[in-house]
mmCIF file of C-alpha atoms in Angstrom:
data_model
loop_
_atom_site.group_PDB
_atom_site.id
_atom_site.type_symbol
_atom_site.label_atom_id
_atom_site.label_comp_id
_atom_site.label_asym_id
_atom_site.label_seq_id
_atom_site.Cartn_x
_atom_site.Cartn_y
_atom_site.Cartn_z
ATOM 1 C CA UNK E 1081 103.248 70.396 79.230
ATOM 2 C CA UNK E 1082 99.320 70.582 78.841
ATOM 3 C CA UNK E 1083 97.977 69.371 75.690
ATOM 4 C CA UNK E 1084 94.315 69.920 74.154
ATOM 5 C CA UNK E 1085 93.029 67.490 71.368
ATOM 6 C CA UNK E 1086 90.730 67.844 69.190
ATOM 7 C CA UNK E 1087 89.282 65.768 66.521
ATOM 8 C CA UNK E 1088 86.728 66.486 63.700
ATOM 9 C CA UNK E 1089 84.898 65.180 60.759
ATOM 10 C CA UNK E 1090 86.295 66.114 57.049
ATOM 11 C CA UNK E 1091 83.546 68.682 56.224
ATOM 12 C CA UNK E 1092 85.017 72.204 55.563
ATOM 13 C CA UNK E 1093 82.469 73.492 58.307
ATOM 14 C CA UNK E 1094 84.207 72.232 60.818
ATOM 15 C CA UNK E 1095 87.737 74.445 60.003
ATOM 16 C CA UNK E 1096 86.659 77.388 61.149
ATOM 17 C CA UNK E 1097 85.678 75.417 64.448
ATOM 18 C CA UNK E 1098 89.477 74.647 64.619
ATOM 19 C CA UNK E 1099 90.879 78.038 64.214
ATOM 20 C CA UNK E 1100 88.943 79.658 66.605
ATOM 21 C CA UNK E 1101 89.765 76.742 69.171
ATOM 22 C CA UNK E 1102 93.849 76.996 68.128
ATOM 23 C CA UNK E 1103 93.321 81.174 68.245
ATOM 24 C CA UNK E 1104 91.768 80.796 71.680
ATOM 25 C CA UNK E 1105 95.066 78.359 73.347
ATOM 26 C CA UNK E 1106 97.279 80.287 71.810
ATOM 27 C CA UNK E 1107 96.051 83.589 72.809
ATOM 28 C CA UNK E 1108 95.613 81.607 76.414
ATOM 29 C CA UNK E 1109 99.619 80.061 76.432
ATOM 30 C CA UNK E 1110 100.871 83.673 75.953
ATOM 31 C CA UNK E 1111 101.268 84.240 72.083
ATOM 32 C CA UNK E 1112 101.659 88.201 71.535
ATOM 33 C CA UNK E 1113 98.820 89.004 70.124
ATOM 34 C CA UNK E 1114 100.419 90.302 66.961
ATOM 35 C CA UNK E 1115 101.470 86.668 66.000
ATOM 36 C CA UNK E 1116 97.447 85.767 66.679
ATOM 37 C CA UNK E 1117 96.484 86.175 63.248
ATOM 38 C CA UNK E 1118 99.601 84.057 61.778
ATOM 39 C CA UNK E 1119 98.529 81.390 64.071
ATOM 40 C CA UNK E 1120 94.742 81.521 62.902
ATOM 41 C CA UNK E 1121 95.605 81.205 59.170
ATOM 42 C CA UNK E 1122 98.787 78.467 59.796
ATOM 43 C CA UNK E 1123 95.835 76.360 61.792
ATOM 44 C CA UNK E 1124 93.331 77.290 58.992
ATOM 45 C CA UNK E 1125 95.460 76.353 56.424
ATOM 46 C CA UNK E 1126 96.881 72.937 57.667
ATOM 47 C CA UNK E 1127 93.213 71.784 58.495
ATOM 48 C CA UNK E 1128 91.901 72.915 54.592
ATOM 49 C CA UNK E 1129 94.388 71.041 53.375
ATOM 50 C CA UNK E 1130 93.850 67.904 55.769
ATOM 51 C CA UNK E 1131 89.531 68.391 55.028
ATOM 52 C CA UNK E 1132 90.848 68.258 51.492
ATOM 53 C CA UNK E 1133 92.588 65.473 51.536
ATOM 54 C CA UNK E 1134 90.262 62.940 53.450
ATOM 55 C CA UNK E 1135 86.860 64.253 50.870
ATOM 56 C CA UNK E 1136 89.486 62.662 48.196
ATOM 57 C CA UNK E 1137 91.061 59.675 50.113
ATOM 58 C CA UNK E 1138 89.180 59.123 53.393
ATOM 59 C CA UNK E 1139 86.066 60.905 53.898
ATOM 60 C CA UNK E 1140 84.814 58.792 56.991
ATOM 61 C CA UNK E 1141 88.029 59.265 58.900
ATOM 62 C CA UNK E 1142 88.358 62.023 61.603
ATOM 63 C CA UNK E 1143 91.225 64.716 61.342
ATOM 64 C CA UNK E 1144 93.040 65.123 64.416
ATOM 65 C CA UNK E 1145 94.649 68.023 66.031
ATOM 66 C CA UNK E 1146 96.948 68.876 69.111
ATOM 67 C CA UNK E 1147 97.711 72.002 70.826
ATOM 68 C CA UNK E 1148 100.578 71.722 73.095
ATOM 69 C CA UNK E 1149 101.699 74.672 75.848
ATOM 70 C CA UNK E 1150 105.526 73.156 75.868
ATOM 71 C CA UNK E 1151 108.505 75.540 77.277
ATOM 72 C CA UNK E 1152 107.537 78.626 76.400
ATOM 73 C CA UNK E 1153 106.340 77.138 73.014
ATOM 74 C CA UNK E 1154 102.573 77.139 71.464
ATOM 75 C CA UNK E 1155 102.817 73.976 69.555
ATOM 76 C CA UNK E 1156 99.956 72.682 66.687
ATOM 77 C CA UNK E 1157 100.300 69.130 65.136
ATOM 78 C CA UNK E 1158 97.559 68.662 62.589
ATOM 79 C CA UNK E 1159 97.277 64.936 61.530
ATOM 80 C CA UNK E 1160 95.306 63.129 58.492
ATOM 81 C CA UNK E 1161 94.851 59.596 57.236
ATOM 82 C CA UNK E 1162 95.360 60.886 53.496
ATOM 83 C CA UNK E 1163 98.036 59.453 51.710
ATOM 84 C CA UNK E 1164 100.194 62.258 50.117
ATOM 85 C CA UNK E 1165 102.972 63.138 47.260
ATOM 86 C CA UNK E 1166 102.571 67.419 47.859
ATOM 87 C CA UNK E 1167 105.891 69.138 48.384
ATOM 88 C CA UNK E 1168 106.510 72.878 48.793
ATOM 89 C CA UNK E 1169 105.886 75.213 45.459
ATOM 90 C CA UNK E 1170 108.796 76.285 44.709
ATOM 91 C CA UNK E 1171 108.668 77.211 40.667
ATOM 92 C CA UNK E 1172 108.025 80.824 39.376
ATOM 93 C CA UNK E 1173 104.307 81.704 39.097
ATOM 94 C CA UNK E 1174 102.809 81.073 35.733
ATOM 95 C CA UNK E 1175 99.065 81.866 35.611
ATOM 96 C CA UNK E 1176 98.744 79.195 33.255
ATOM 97 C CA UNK E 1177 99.616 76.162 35.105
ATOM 98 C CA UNK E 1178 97.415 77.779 38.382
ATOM 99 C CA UNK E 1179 94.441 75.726 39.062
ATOM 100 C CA UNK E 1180 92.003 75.671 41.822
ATOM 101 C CA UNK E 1181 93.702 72.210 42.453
ATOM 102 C CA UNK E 1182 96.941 73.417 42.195
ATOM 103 C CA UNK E 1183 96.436 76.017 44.720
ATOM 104 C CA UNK E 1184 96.039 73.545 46.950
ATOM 105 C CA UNK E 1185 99.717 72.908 47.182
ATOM 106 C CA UNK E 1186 99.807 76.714 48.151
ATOM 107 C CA UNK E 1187 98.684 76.030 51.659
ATOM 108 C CA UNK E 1188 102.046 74.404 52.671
ATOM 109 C CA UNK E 1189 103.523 76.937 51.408
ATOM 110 C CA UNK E 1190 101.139 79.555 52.981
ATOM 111 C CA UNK E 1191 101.901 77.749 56.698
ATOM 112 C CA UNK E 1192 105.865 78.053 55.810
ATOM 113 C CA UNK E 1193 105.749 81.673 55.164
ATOM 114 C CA UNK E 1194 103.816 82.392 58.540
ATOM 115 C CA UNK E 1195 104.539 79.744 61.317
ATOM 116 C CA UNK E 1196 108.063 80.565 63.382
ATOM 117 C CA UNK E 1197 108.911 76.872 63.124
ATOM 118 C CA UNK E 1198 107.462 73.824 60.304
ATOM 119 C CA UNK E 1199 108.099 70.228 60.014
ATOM 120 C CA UNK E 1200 105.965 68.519 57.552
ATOM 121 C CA UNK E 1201 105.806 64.721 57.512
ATOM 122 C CA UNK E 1202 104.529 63.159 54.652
ATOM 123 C CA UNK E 1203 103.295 59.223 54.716
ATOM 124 C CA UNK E 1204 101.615 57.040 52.775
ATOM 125 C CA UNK E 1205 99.609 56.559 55.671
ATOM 126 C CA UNK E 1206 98.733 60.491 56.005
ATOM 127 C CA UNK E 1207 100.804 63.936 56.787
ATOM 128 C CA UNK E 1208 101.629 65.410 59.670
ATOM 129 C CA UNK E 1209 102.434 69.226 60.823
ATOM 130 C CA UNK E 1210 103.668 70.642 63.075
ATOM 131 C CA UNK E 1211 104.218 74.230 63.883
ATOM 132 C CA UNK E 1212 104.843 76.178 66.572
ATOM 133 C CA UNK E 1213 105.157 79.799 67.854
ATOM 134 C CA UNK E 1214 107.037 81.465 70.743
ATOM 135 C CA UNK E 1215 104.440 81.923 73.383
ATOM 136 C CA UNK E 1216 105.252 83.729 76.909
ATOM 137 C CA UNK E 1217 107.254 81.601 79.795
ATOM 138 C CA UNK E 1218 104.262 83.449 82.133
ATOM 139 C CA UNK E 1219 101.160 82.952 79.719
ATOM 140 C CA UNK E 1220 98.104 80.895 81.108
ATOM 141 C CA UNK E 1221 99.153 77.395 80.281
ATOM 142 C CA UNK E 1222 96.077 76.599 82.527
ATOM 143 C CA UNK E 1223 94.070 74.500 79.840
ATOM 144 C CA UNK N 162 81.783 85.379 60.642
ATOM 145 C CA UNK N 163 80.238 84.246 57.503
ATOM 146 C CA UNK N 164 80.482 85.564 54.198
ATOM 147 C CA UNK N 165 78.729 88.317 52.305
ATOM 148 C CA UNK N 166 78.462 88.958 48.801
ATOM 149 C CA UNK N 167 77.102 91.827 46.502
ATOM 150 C CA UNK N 168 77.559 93.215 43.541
ATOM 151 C CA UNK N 169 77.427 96.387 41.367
ATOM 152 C CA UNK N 170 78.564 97.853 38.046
ATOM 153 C CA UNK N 171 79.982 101.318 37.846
ATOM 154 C CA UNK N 172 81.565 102.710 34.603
ATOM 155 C CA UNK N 173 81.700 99.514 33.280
ATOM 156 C CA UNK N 174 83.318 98.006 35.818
ATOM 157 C CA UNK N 175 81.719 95.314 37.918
ATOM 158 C CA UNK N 176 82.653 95.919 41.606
ATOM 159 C CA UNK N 177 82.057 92.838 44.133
ATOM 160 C CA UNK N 178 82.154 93.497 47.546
ATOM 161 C CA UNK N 179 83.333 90.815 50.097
ATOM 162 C CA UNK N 180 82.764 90.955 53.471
ATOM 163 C CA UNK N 181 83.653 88.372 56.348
ATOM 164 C CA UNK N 182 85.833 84.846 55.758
ATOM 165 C CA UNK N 183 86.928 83.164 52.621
ATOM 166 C CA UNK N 184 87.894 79.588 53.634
ATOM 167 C CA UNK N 185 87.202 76.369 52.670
ATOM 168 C CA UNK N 186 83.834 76.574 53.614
ATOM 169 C CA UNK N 187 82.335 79.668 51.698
ATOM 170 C CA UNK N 188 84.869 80.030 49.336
ATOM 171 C CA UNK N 189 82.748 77.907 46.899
ATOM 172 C CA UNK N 190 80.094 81.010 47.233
ATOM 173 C CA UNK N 191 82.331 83.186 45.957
ATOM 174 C CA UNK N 192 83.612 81.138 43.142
ATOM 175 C CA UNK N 193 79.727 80.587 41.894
ATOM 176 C CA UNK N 194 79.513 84.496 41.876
ATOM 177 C CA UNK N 195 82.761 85.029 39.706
ATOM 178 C CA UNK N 196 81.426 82.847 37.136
ATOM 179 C CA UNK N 197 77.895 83.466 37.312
ATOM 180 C CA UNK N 198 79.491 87.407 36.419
ATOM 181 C CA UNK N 199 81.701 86.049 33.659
ATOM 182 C CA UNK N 200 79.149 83.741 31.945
ATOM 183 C CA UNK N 201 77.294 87.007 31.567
ATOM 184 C CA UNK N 202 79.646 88.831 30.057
ATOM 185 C CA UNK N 203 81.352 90.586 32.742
ATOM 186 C CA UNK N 204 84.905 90.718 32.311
ATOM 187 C CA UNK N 205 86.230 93.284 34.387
ATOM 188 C CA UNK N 206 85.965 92.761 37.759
ATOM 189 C CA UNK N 207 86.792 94.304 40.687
ATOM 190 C CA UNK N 208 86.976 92.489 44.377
ATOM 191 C CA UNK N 209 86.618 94.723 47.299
ATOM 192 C CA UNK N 210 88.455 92.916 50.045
ATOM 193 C CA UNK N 211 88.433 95.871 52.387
ATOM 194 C CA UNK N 212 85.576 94.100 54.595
ATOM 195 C CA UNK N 213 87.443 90.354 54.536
ATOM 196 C CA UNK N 214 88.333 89.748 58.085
ATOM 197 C CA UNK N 215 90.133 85.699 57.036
ATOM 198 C CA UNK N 216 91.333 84.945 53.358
ATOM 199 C CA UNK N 217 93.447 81.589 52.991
ATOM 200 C CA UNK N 218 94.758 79.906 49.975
ATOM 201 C CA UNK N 219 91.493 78.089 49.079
ATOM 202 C CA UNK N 220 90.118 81.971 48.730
ATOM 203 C CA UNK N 221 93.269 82.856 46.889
ATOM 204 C CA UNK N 222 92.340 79.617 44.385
ATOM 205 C CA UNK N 223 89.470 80.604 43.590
ATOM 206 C CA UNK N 224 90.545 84.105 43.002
ATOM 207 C CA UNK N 225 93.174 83.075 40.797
ATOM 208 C CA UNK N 226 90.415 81.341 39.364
ATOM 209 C CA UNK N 227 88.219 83.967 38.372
ATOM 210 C CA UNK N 228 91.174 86.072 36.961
ATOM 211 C CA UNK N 229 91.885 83.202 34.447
ATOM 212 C CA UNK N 230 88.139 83.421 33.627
ATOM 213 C CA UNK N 231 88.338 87.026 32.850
ATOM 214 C CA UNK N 232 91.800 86.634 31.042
ATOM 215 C CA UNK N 233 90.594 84.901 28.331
ATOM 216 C CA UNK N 234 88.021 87.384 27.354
ATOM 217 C CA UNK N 235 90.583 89.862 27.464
ATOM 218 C CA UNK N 236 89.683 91.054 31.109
ATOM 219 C CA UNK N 237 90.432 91.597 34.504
ATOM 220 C CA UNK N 238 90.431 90.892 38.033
ATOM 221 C CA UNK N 239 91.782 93.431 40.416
ATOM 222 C CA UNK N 240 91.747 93.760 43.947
ATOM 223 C CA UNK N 241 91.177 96.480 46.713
ATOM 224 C CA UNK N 242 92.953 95.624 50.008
ATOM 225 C CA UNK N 243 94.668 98.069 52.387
ATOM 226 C CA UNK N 244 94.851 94.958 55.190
ATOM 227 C CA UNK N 245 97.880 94.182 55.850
ATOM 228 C CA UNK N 246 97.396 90.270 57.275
ATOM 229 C CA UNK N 247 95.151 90.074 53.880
ATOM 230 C CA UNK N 248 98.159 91.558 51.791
ATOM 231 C CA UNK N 249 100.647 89.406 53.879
ATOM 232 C CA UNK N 250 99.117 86.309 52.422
ATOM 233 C CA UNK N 251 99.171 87.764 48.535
ATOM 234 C CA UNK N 252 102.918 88.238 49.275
ATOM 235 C CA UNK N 253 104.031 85.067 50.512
ATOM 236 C CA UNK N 254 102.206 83.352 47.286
ATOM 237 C CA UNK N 255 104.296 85.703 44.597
ATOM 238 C CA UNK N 256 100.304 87.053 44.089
ATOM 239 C CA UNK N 257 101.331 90.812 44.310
ATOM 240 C CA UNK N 258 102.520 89.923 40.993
ATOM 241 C CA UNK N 259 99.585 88.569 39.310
ATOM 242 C CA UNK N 260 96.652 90.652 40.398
ATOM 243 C CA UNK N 261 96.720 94.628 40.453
ATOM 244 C CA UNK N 262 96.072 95.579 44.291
ATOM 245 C CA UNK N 263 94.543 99.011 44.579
ATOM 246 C CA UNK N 264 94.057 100.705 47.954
ATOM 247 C CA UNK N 265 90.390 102.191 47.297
ATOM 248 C CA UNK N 266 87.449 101.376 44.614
ATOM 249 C CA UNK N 267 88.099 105.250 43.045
ATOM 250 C CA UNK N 268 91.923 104.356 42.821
ATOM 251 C CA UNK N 269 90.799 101.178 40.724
ATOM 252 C CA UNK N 270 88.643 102.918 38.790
ATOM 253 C CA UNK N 271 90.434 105.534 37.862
ATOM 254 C CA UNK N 272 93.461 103.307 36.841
ATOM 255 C CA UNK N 273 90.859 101.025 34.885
ATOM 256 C CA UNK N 274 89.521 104.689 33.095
ATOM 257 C CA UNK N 275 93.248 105.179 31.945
ATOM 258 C CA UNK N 276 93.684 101.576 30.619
ATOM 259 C CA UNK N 277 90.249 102.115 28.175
#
């Protein structure tokens, strides 16, 4: 298994920093390239949503992800310090009760519809997810 | 890629073209320009996404945003996107259902023309 880490302030800046970097492994482990894009927005998402979260709660504390090359896996853990209550949206759509806050709660959702594989760990003591994506036994796991 | 904005107005009809990423970062941009248009009166709107290479749900926000803007002067907010990965993301959200998704500006406009 190789693993990268990264970790990075709460300023929205630094998202598109972590896409690129999770676009660049997984392209690297062996995801096709036609699950590339699903992997940039998953990564995008759960990082938003953790940048989000630490402006409200924690703004000094670092967000921290993983990348992991495991079995013929691409694996992405994104980890915050926020505590959280958000659970999937699963009500009808009514433009009325849609806020720009509310839409928030969209980006779980958003990582659902796209990653093979979610596990979402809420804590008081911040949220964790993980994702993953098949990714080719004979990629370059060479991080 | 960063993000672009301009826009025009064509048969009443105020066109804003996008081009590049809509994240968390320079989503903000665009949600200044959607109001900036409504606060002076324009209330039908039309977002070209054809040149959006990244659109997540913070971009989606502050779309839904604007169309609620619109909505209660009586307008609109409709979309141009042929991209699939960009349409992918309006599907998985139930948003195919709230905005009008047109594949070309003329296609827009000619639907807006027949809704006068």
């Amino acid at each position: 298994m190789a693993t990268v880490e990264l970790t990075f302030s709460a300023l929205p800046a630094h998202v598109r920093t972590a896409r690129l970097v999770a676009t660049a492994i997984a392209r690297r482990t062996g995801v096709e390239e036609s699950l590339l894009d699903e992997v940039r927005l998953a990564v995008g998402e759960a990082c938003s949503r953790a940048v989000e979260a630490h402006r409200a709660h924690c703004p000094g504390e670092p967000i921290r992800i993983e990348l992991r090359d495991d079995s013929g896996r691409f694996e992405v853990t994104v980890s915050d310090q926020a505590p959280s209550d958000e659970t999937l949206q699963e009500q009808p759509l009514d433009l009325g009760m849609l806020s720009d806050s509310f839409m928030s709660g969209f980006g779980i959702a958003v990582i659902a519809g796209l990653a093979d594989d979610v596990e979402v760990f809420p804590s008081p003591k911040g949220m964790r997810i993980r994702m993953s994506w098949p990714a080719a036994m004979n990629g370059h796991p060479s991080f | 890629m960063d993000l672009k904005l301009d826009h025009r107005t064509e048969d009443g009809l105020t066109i804003v073209e996008v081009e590049g990423e809509i994240d968390v970062y320079t989503a903000p941009r665009l949600r200044e320009l959607l109001i900036d248009l409504v606060n002076k009166g324009n209330f039908h709107l039309l977002v070209n996404m054809e040149k959006v290479d990244f659109l997540d749900s913070t971009g989606l926000g502050v779309l839904v945003g604007g169309l609620k803007r619109v909505r209660a002067h009586d307008g609109s907010l409709e979309l141009v996107c042929t991209q699939e990965r960009i349409l992918k993301i309006f599907r998985i959200t139930g948003l195919t259902k709230v905005f009008g998704i047109y594949a070309s500006v003329d296609e827009a406009k000619e639907a807006h023309g027949k809704d006068k």
